[in-house]
Each structure stands twice: as C-alpha cells, then as structure tokens.
Amino acid sequence: MISATVGRGAVLGAVALSLLGVPAQAAPGQARAESAAALPAPDTAALREVLRSAVAQGAPGAMARIDDNGAMYTAARGFADRGAQRAIHATDRFRIGSVTKTFSAVVLLQLMDERKLSLDASVNRYLPGLLPDDRITVRHLLSHRSGLYDYTNDLFAKTVSGFEAVRDKVYTYRQLVDLSLKKPRTDPPGTAYSYSNTNFVVAGMLIEKLTGRSVRSAYENRIFKPLKLNDTAYVHPDVKIPGRYARGYLTPDRAGAPLVDSTEQTASWAQSAGAIISSPRDLNTFLSALAGGRLLSSAALSEMKRFTKVNSTTAYGLGLRRRDLSCGVSVYGHTGVVQGYYTYAFTNKDGRRSVTALANTSNNTTVLNTMAGTLESAFCGKRSNPKRAKAVFERTEDVAPTVVRH
Ligand code: HEL
C-alpha cells in the first residue's frame, strides 16, 4: 500500500492494489465501451487533479475511490474537519443525499419482483386518497414524471436560513407531501420529466405501506446487511453520523461569508429521498451489485434502465441516472446534494468499475461541476476529451434553479 502526504492537509494517492490487470484500451472506432474489460485504465493523475481543483475552488476536502474489477484506487485532498485540521480520507462516511433515491428505487423494484407492486398501478391504489390524481403511477414517481411539485424549492430558496430552519425539524412523510400539494403540479402525470424530492417521499410511504416496516428496516434487511455495507446507515431522525466521517460545510449565498458547518442535521426534509449515510467503499459495492444483477431480477433492472432524456448528456431511469461521458461510455448511478456534501457515485454497465467521489461542501456550483470530472478520469482514462468534458460539466444539472444556483 502506497500512501503519500503531499503538502499541508493533502493526502494523495493511496494505491491499495495495483491497477495491473486493467485491460488495454478499446479498439479504435469502438464508440461505446460498455463492459469494464473494454474501458481504458483510469487516469489517476487526472483524478487527483480534479480533487485538487475542487479544494482550490472552496471545498475544504475532496476524495474519491475507484473499484475496478478487484483493484482499488483512492485519492484524497484537504480536510474532513477544518477545526481539528484532520485530513479527509476515502474511508470517511458522509451524507449521500439523493444517491438515497437509488436505494429506495431498488427496494420498490424488489417488491415488484415479489409481485407486491405494479409499476404502472396508481399510487392511490396502495395509498388510498394520498394524491389528488389517480393517474399518477409508481413509475411516474420513480422517473420524476408525476408532476408533483418539489417542496424543497421553497424550503431552500434561502440557503443558510432555509437550512437552519429545518436542521432540527422532524417531519412526517405526510407533512412533506402536504407541503408539495399546497403548490400547483408542474405537469400532467407522465408528460414531462421534472425532478422532485416529493416523488421519493411518496416512494418511502409506499415502502412502509407494502413492507409494514420502516424504510430503515427495508434498507437494512434488503440491501445494507446482504451486501455487508457496514459504513452505511439510515439514522433519521438522529442528527449524528456514526463512525469516522467528513464534516459538511455549506457555502452561504453571500460571497465571502464563512462556510457553515452543516454536519449535524435530522435530514428529515429528505428521508427516503436523501437521508442515507455511506462511504465510497459501500456505494461502489452497492452500484456494482446493482449493475451486476445481484439485487434485482433482470426484468426489474431493465425497468430501472428505461431512461428519459434529461439533456444531451444525462438521462433518468427509475431512481437511476445515466451520464454519457466524453469518450462515449455511459455510466449509471446518482448524484447527491445535501447541505455540506456533494456526491458522485457511478458504475459502468457490467458493474465492474465504480467510482464514488465526495467534496465536503455544497451550494458551490463550480465545485459541483469540477467533481463531475472524477467520472471522466475514472471511466475515460487518458482518452478523455477535456474540451468536450468541460462543455458537458458546465451544463446545468436538472435542478430547480432556486435549489442549486447555476
Ligand atoms: S438536488 C439535485 C440532487 N438532489 C436533489 C437533492 C439531491 N437535494 C436537495 O434537494 C437539496 C437542495 C438544497 C441544497 C443546498 C446546498 O447546495 O446545500 N442548496 C441551496 O440551499 C440553494 N439555495 C438534483 C442536484 C441530485 O443530484 O439528484 O441530492
């Protein structure tokens, strides 16, 4: 194991296993290298450079871990804890935000596999009277095509005061749905993609109704325990992150204002839409198991991968994002934005190469876009076209402008 500390507060390049055995690049002209065997080797120098840039742009720390067919590479730079001046490490836990949506979708698709749920059934069939429109189906929720307004647009219109107003609050699912239903719906059911946390709050209600247990026990019994995800937890409404973790630092809207330590919060505004805590090792294991067909039937995985186009480089399936990289490779996973934490967690088609990257800040779009470069370095290797990649990552992610400013 090689690990080096470079400069003040920077920990770079822990190569736990050599990357020997990574197959040669795909043949010229091969447009889409989908299996890990056809991917170029990760560009680890470029990965370190992405993390360095994120820290230079205001993230206290940034780290990433690539798992590649049994080989593993980690890199980290900057601080997990600014006060204690503790260096961030790729084993640190953190709040994964909306990567939680992939876990929630997996639970519902397992229930579909068990014939307890039909994707095209009305949500109101399972939760009578909850939604004002019987045409909204489970598939509409999981693909963000329900038209249900995203209540977080209002909660976080003001970044710091919005966060402070909810950080200790405990909401019921019903209260969150009611916040959404106070506003007109964005589109008729099934007609348009419009990202909304409300969809995955209702997904959590469905999980609880159909299993008769809490979402926490569904995640634990169906995913965390079978995959031995020992760094992963759903502690809502507890505010503390268990184990060793990176602190989160929220960037205020006012330029030059000090970062706000946002580590401790109930994350009750998010719950089944965004309250899981995890680590790079566990997220890579989860996505690899998902893409490798170890969590769902092939029919359910195919449903999850029926994508709606979001923009020229991203698409959304069922609780699953697809990103089309500059080298023609498509990767599958999710991004997460929760106060103080930006996460990218993606895997390739066969699940043999996965990357999870974290910057422990948020409300800093420059850092968010920079961190997308971890996908290019992990999956495109040195073949990445920096010009195209830059254009891709300067694009606005599919978020309400009031929530993440671009
Ligand atoms: S937003 C996203 C990301 N998702 C959605 C969800 C998540 N996160 C949220 O809804 C939190 C929004 C507030 C974030 C906060 C900050 O930056 O910490 N911003 C403000 O308060 C701005 N006023 C679609 C980006 C996803 O990638 O799926 O996670």
Coordinates of C-alpha atoms and ligand atoms in Angstrom, one line a residue:
M1 CA 0.0 0.0 0.0
I2 CA 1.4 3.3 -1.0
S3 CA 0.2 6.5 0.6
A4 CA 1.8 9.9 0.5
T5 CA 1.1 13.1 2.2
V6 CA 1.8 16.0 -0.1
G7 CA 1.7 19.5 1.3
R8 CA -0.3 20.8 4.2
G9 CA -3.5 18.9 4.7
A10 CA -3.2 17.0 1.4
V11 CA -3.3 13.2 1.3
L12 CA -2.7 11.9 -2.2
G13 CA -2.8 8.6 -3.9
A14 CA -3.3 5.6 -1.7
V15 CA -3.0 2.7 -4.2
A16 CA -4.3 -0.3 -2.2
L17 CA -3.9 -2.8 -5.0
S18 CA -2.1 -2.2 -8.2
L19 CA -4.1 -1.4 -11.3
L20 CA -2.3 -4.1 -13.1
G21 CA -4.7 -6.3 -14.9
V22 CA -6.7 -3.4 -16.3
P23 CA -7.2 -4.4 -19.9
A24 CA -5.9 -2.3 -22.8
Q25 CA -8.0 0.4 -24.4
A26 CA -10.9 -0.4 -26.6
A27 CA -10.2 -0.8 -30.3
P28 CA -10.2 2.5 -32.3
G29 CA -13.6 3.4 -33.6
Q30 CA -15.4 1.5 -30.9
A31 CA -18.0 4.1 -30.0
R32 CA -19.3 2.8 -26.7
A33 CA -17.0 0.8 -24.4
E34 CA -19.7 -0.6 -22.1
S35 CA -18.1 -3.5 -20.3
A36 CA -15.2 -2.8 -17.9
A37 CA -13.0 -5.0 -20.0
A38 CA -13.3 -2.5 -22.8
L39 CA -12.6 0.6 -20.7
P40 CA -9.3 2.4 -20.7
A41 CA -7.4 2.4 -17.4
P42 CA -8.5 5.1 -15.0
D43 CA -6.4 8.3 -15.3
T44 CA -5.4 8.6 -11.6
A45 CA -3.3 11.7 -12.1
A46 CA -6.3 13.4 -13.6
L47 CA -8.5 12.2 -10.7
R48 CA -6.0 13.8 -8.2
E49 CA -6.1 17.0 -10.3
V50 CA -9.9 17.1 -10.1
L51 CA -9.8 16.8 -6.3
R52 CA -7.0 19.5 -6.1
S53 CA -9.2 21.9 -8.2
A54 CA -12.3 21.3 -6.0
V55 CA -10.3 22.2 -2.9
A56 CA -8.8 25.3 -4.7
Q57 CA -12.4 26.3 -5.6
G58 CA -13.6 26.3 -2.0
A59 CA -14.2 22.7 -0.9
P60 CA -12.5 22.0 2.5
G61 CA -11.8 18.5 1.3
A62 CA -12.4 16.1 -1.6
M63 CA -11.8 12.4 -2.0
A64 CA -12.6 9.5 -4.4
R65 CA -12.4 5.8 -4.6
I66 CA -12.4 3.7 -7.8
D67 CA -13.0 0.0 -7.6
D68 CA -12.0 -1.7 -10.8
N69 CA -12.5 -5.5 -11.1
G70 CA -10.8 -6.2 -7.8
A71 CA -8.3 -3.4 -7.9
M72 CA -8.8 -0.3 -5.9
Y73 CA -7.5 3.3 -6.1
T74 CA -8.2 6.1 -3.6
A75 CA -7.2 9.7 -3.6
A76 CA -7.9 12.5 -1.1
R77 CA -7.0 16.1 -0.6
G78 CA -7.8 18.7 2.1
F79 CA -9.7 18.4 5.3
A80 CA -12.5 16.2 6.8
D81 CA -12.6 18.6 9.7
R82 CA -11.4 22.1 9.4
G83 CA -11.4 22.8 13.2
A84 CA -9.4 19.7 14.1
Q85 CA -7.4 20.0 10.8
R86 CA -8.0 16.3 10.2
A87 CA -7.2 15.3 6.6
I88 CA -10.0 13.8 4.7
H89 CA -9.7 10.1 3.7
A90 CA -11.6 8.0 1.2
T91 CA -12.8 5.8 4.0
D92 CA -14.7 8.6 5.7
R93 CA -18.5 8.5 5.8
F94 CA -20.7 11.3 4.6
R95 CA -24.3 12.2 3.8
I96 CA -25.1 10.9 0.3
G97 CA -28.2 13.0 -0.5
S98 CA -30.1 11.8 -3.4
V99 CA -28.0 8.7 -4.0
T100 CA -30.5 7.5 -1.4
K101 CA -33.1 7.5 -4.3
T102 CA -31.3 4.6 -5.9
F103 CA -31.7 2.6 -2.7
S104 CA -35.4 3.5 -2.4
A105 CA -36.0 2.5 -6.1
V106 CA -34.2 -0.8 -5.5
V107 CA -36.5 -1.6 -2.6
L108 CA -39.6 -0.9 -4.6
L109 CA -38.3 -2.9 -7.6
Q110 CA -37.6 -5.8 -5.3
L111 CA -41.2 -5.5 -4.1
M112 CA -42.2 -5.6 -7.8
D113 CA -40.1 -8.8 -8.2
E114 CA -42.1 -10.2 -5.3
R115 CA -45.3 -9.3 -7.0
K116 CA -46.3 -6.9 -4.3
L117 CA -46.2 -3.8 -6.5
S118 CA -47.0 -2.9 -10.1
L119 CA -45.0 0.0 -11.6
D120 CA -48.0 1.1 -13.7
A121 CA -50.5 1.0 -10.9
S122 CA -51.9 4.2 -9.5
V123 CA -50.1 5.3 -6.3
N124 CA -53.5 5.7 -4.8
R125 CA -54.2 2.0 -5.2
Y126 CA -51.6 1.4 -2.4
L127 CA -52.0 4.7 -0.5
P128 CA -55.7 5.5 -1.0
G129 CA -56.5 9.2 -1.2
L130 CA -52.9 10.4 -0.8
L131 CA -52.5 12.0 -4.2
P132 CA -55.0 14.3 -5.9
D133 CA -54.8 12.5 -9.2
D134 CA -55.4 8.7 -9.7
R135 CA -53.4 8.8 -12.9
I136 CA -50.1 9.2 -11.0
T137 CA -48.4 5.8 -11.1
V138 CA -45.4 4.3 -9.2
R139 CA -43.4 4.5 -12.4
H140 CA -44.2 8.3 -12.7
L141 CA -42.8 8.8 -9.2
L142 CA -39.5 6.9 -9.7
S143 CA -38.9 8.5 -13.1
H144 CA -39.8 12.1 -11.9
R145 CA -42.7 12.3 -14.2
S146 CA -45.5 12.7 -11.7
G147 CA -45.8 16.4 -11.9
L148 CA -45.7 16.7 -8.0
Y149 CA -44.1 20.0 -7.0
D150 CA -40.7 19.8 -5.3
Y151 CA -41.3 21.3 -1.8
T152 CA -37.5 21.8 -1.3
N153 CA -37.6 24.6 -3.9
D154 CA -39.4 26.7 -1.2
L155 CA -37.5 25.3 1.9
F156 CA -34.1 26.1 0.4
A157 CA -34.8 29.3 -1.6
K158 CA -32.6 30.9 1.0
T159 CA -29.7 28.6 1.6
V160 CA -28.4 29.2 5.1
S161 CA -31.6 30.4 6.8
G162 CA -33.6 27.7 5.0
F163 CA -31.2 25.0 6.3
E164 CA -31.1 26.4 9.8
A165 CA -34.9 26.3 9.8
V166 CA -35.1 22.6 9.1
R167 CA -31.8 21.2 10.5
D168 CA -33.5 20.0 13.8
K169 CA -37.0 19.5 12.4
V170 CA -38.7 16.1 12.3
Y171 CA -41.3 15.8 9.6
T172 CA -43.8 13.1 8.9
Y173 CA -44.0 11.9 5.3
R174 CA -47.5 13.3 5.2
Q175 CA -46.3 16.8 6.2
L176 CA -43.8 16.8 3.3
V177 CA -46.4 15.6 0.8
D178 CA -48.8 18.3 2.1
L179 CA -46.1 21.0 1.5
S180 CA -45.9 19.8 -2.1
L181 CA -49.6 19.7 -2.6
K182 CA -50.0 23.3 -1.5
K183 CA -48.5 24.2 -4.8
P184 CA -49.9 23.5 -8.3
R185 CA -48.5 20.5 -10.0
T186 CA -45.8 21.1 -12.6
D187 CA -47.2 18.9 -15.4
P188 CA -50.0 16.4 -16.0
P189 CA -48.9 12.9 -14.9
G190 CA -46.5 11.1 -17.2
T191 CA -46.0 14.0 -19.6
A192 CA -42.7 15.6 -18.6
Y193 CA -39.6 14.9 -16.6
S194 CA -39.4 17.3 -13.6
Y195 CA -37.1 16.3 -10.8
S196 CA -38.9 16.4 -7.4
N197 CA -37.9 15.1 -4.0
T198 CA -41.7 14.7 -3.3
N199 CA -41.6 11.6 -5.6
F200 CA -39.2 9.8 -3.4
V201 CA -41.0 10.8 -0.2
V202 CA -44.1 9.1 -1.6
A203 CA -41.8 6.2 -2.6
G204 CA -40.8 5.9 1.1
M205 CA -44.5 5.8 2.1
L206 CA -45.0 3.0 -0.4
I207 CA -42.1 1.1 1.0
E208 CA -43.5 1.4 4.6
K209 CA -47.1 0.5 3.4
L210 CA -46.1 -2.5 1.4
T211 CA -43.5 -3.9 3.9
G212 CA -45.3 -3.0 7.1
R213 CA -42.0 -1.8 8.4
S214 CA -39.9 1.4 8.5
V215 CA -37.8 2.4 5.4
R216 CA -34.8 1.9 7.7
S217 CA -35.6 -1.8 8.2
A218 CA -36.3 -2.2 4.5
Y219 CA -32.9 -0.7 3.6
E220 CA -31.1 -2.7 6.3
N221 CA -32.7 -6.1 5.6
R222 CA -32.8 -5.9 1.8
I223 CA -29.6 -4.0 1.0
F224 CA -27.2 -3.0 3.8
K225 CA -27.0 -6.4 5.5
P226 CA -27.0 -8.7 2.5
L227 CA -24.2 -6.6 0.8
K228 CA -22.4 -6.1 4.2
L229 CA -22.5 -2.3 3.8
N230 CA -21.1 -1.7 7.3
D231 CA -20.4 2.0 6.7
T232 CA -24.0 2.6 5.6
A233 CA -26.8 3.8 7.9
Y234 CA -30.2 5.4 7.9
V235 CA -30.4 7.1 11.3
H236 CA -33.2 9.6 10.7
P237 CA -34.2 11.5 12.8
D238 CA -30.8 11.2 14.7
V239 CA -28.5 14.1 13.7
K240 CA -25.1 12.4 14.1
I241 CA -23.1 10.5 11.5
P242 CA -21.9 7.3 13.1
G243 CA -18.2 6.2 12.9
R244 CA -15.5 8.3 11.2
Y245 CA -16.9 10.9 8.9
A246 CA -16.2 14.0 6.9
R247 CA -17.8 17.1 8.3
G248 CA -20.0 19.0 5.8
Y249 CA -19.6 22.7 5.1
L250 CA -22.4 24.7 3.4
T251 CA -21.4 27.7 1.3
P252 CA -23.6 30.7 2.1
D253 CA -25.1 32.7 -0.8
R254 CA -23.3 35.9 0.3
A255 CA -19.9 35.9 -1.3
G256 CA -17.1 35.8 1.2
A257 CA -19.3 34.7 4.2
P258 CA -17.7 31.9 6.2
L259 CA -18.7 28.3 5.5
V260 CA -21.4 26.9 7.8
D261 CA -20.8 23.6 9.5
S262 CA -23.9 21.6 8.4
T263 CA -22.8 18.1 9.5
E264 CA -25.4 17.6 12.2
Q265 CA -29.0 17.6 10.9
T266 CA -32.1 15.4 11.0
A267 CA -32.2 15.3 7.2
S268 CA -35.9 14.9 7.8
W269 CA -36.8 17.1 4.9
A270 CA -35.2 14.4 2.7
Q271 CA -35.8 10.9 4.4
S272 CA -36.3 8.3 1.7
A273 CA -35.3 11.0 -0.9
G274 CA -31.9 11.7 0.6
A275 CA -31.1 10.8 4.2
I276 CA -28.7 7.8 3.9
I277 CA -25.1 8.0 5.2
S278 CA -22.4 5.9 3.5
S279 CA -18.8 5.7 2.3
P280 CA -17.1 5.3 -1.1
R281 CA -16.4 1.6 -0.5
D282 CA -20.1 0.9 0.3
L283 CA -21.5 3.0 -2.6
N284 CA -19.2 1.2 -5.0
T285 CA -20.2 -2.2 -3.7
F286 CA -23.9 -1.2 -3.9
L287 CA -23.8 0.1 -7.5
S288 CA -21.6 -2.8 -8.6
A289 CA -24.1 -5.3 -7.1
L290 CA -27.0 -3.4 -8.7
A291 CA -25.5 -3.3 -12.2
G292 CA -24.1 -6.9 -11.8
G293 CA -27.7 -8.1 -11.3
R294 CA -27.3 -9.2 -7.7
L295 CA -30.1 -7.0 -6.2
L296 CA -32.8 -7.3 -8.8
S297 CA -34.2 -9.6 -11.5
S298 CA -33.0 -8.8 -15.0
A299 CA -36.6 -7.7 -15.8
A300 CA -36.6 -5.2 -12.9
L301 CA -33.1 -3.9 -13.7
S302 CA -34.3 -3.3 -17.3
E303 CA -37.2 -1.3 -16.0
M304 CA -34.8 0.7 -13.9
K305 CA -32.8 1.4 -17.0
R306 CA -35.6 2.7 -19.2
F307 CA -34.3 6.2 -19.4
T308 CA -36.0 9.5 -20.1
K309 CA -33.6 12.0 -21.7
V310 CA -32.8 15.0 -19.4
N311 CA -30.3 16.8 -21.6
S312 CA -27.7 15.9 -24.2
T313 CA -25.5 14.1 -21.7
T314 CA -27.8 12.9 -18.9
A315 CA -30.9 10.7 -18.7
Y316 CA -33.0 9.4 -15.8
G317 CA -34.4 5.9 -15.3
L318 CA -36.1 4.7 -12.1
G319 CA -34.1 6.3 -9.3
L320 CA -31.1 6.0 -11.5
R321 CA -29.1 8.5 -13.5
R322 CA -27.2 7.8 -16.7
R323 CA -24.4 10.0 -17.7
D324 CA -22.9 9.9 -21.2
L325 CA -19.2 10.7 -20.9
S326 CA -17.0 12.4 -23.5
C327 CA -15.4 9.1 -24.5
G328 CA -18.7 7.6 -25.5
V329 CA -19.0 5.5 -22.3
S330 CA -22.3 5.6 -20.4
V331 CA -22.3 5.2 -16.6
Y332 CA -25.1 4.6 -14.1
G333 CA -25.7 5.8 -10.6
H334 CA -26.7 9.0 -8.9
T335 CA -25.5 12.4 -7.7
G336 CA -26.3 13.8 -4.3
V337 CA -26.5 17.3 -2.9
V338 CA -27.2 17.7 0.7
Q339 CA -26.0 20.6 2.8
G340 CA -22.2 20.3 3.1
Y341 CA -21.8 17.3 0.8
Y342 CA -21.6 16.8 -3.0
T343 CA -21.5 13.1 -4.1
Y344 CA -21.0 11.4 -7.4
A345 CA -21.5 7.6 -7.4
F346 CA -21.5 5.8 -10.7
T347 CA -20.7 2.4 -12.2
N348 CA -20.3 1.1 -15.7
K349 CA -22.7 -1.2 -17.5
D350 CA -21.4 -4.5 -16.0
G351 CA -20.7 -3.0 -12.6
R352 CA -17.1 -4.0 -12.7
R353 CA -15.8 -0.4 -12.4
S354 CA -17.3 2.0 -10.0
V355 CA -16.3 5.4 -8.6
T356 CA -17.6 7.4 -5.7
A357 CA -16.4 10.9 -5.2
L358 CA -17.2 13.4 -2.4
A359 CA -16.5 17.1 -1.8
N360 CA -17.5 18.2 1.6
T361 CA -19.2 21.4 0.6
S362 CA -22.3 22.4 -1.3
N363 CA -24.0 25.5 -2.8
N364 CA -20.8 25.9 -4.8
T365 CA -21.7 25.1 -8.4
T366 CA -18.1 25.4 -9.5
V367 CA -17.1 22.6 -7.2
L368 CA -20.1 20.5 -8.2
N369 CA -19.2 20.8 -11.9
T370 CA -15.5 20.2 -11.2
M371 CA -16.3 17.0 -9.3
A372 CA -18.1 15.6 -12.4
G373 CA -14.5 15.3 -13.8
T374 CA -14.0 12.3 -11.5
L375 CA -16.2 10.3 -13.8
E376 CA -14.2 11.3 -16.8
S377 CA -10.9 10.3 -15.2
A378 CA -12.3 7.1 -13.8
F379 CA -14.0 5.8 -16.9
C380 CA -12.5 7.6 -19.9
G381 CA -8.8 7.4 -18.8
K382 CA -6.4 9.4 -20.8
R383 CA -8.7 9.2 -23.8
S384 CA -11.0 11.8 -22.2
N385 CA -11.5 14.9 -24.4
P386 CA -11.1 17.7 -22.0
K387 CA -12.8 20.2 -24.3
R388 CA -16.0 18.2 -24.6
A389 CA -15.8 17.1 -21.0
K390 CA -15.7 20.8 -19.9
A391 CA -18.7 21.6 -22.0
V392 CA -20.6 18.6 -20.6
F393 CA -19.9 19.6 -17.0
E394 CA -20.6 23.2 -17.4
R395 CA -24.2 22.2 -18.2
T396 CA -26.9 22.8 -15.7
E397 CA -27.9 19.7 -13.8
D398 CA -31.6 19.1 -13.8
V399 CA -32.4 21.0 -10.7
A400 CA -34.8 23.8 -10.0
P401 CA -32.7 27.0 -10.2
T402 CA -33.8 28.1 -6.8
V403 CA -32.3 24.9 -5.2
V404 CA -28.9 24.8 -6.8
R405 CA -27.8 28.0 -8.3
H406 CA -26.0 27.9 -11.7
Ligands
HEL1 S1 -31.0 18.4 -5.9 C1 -30.0 17.6 -7.1 C2 -29.5 16.3 -6.4 N1 -30.5 16.0 -5.4 C3 -31.6 17.0 -5.2 C4 -31.4 16.7 -3.7 C5 -30.3 15.8 -4.1 N2 -31.0 17.7 -2.9 C6 -31.8 18.7 -2.5 O1 -32.9 18.8 -2.9 C7 -31.1 19.7 -1.6 C8 -31.3 21.0 -2.1 C9 -30.6 22.1 -1.3 C10 -29.1 22.1 -1.5 C11 -28.5 23.4 -1.0 C12 -27.0 23.1 -1.0 O2 -26.3 23.3 -2.0 O3 -26.5 22.5 0.0 N3 -28.8 24.5 -1.9 C13 -29.5 25.5 -1.5 O4 -30.0 25.7 -0.4 C14 -29.6 26.6 -2.6 N4 -30.5 27.7 -2.2 C15 -30.9 17.3 -8.3 C16 -28.8 18.4 -7.6 C17 -29.3 15.2 -7.4 O5 -28.2 15.2 -8.0 O6 -30.1 14.3 -7.6 O7 -29.4 15.3 -3.6

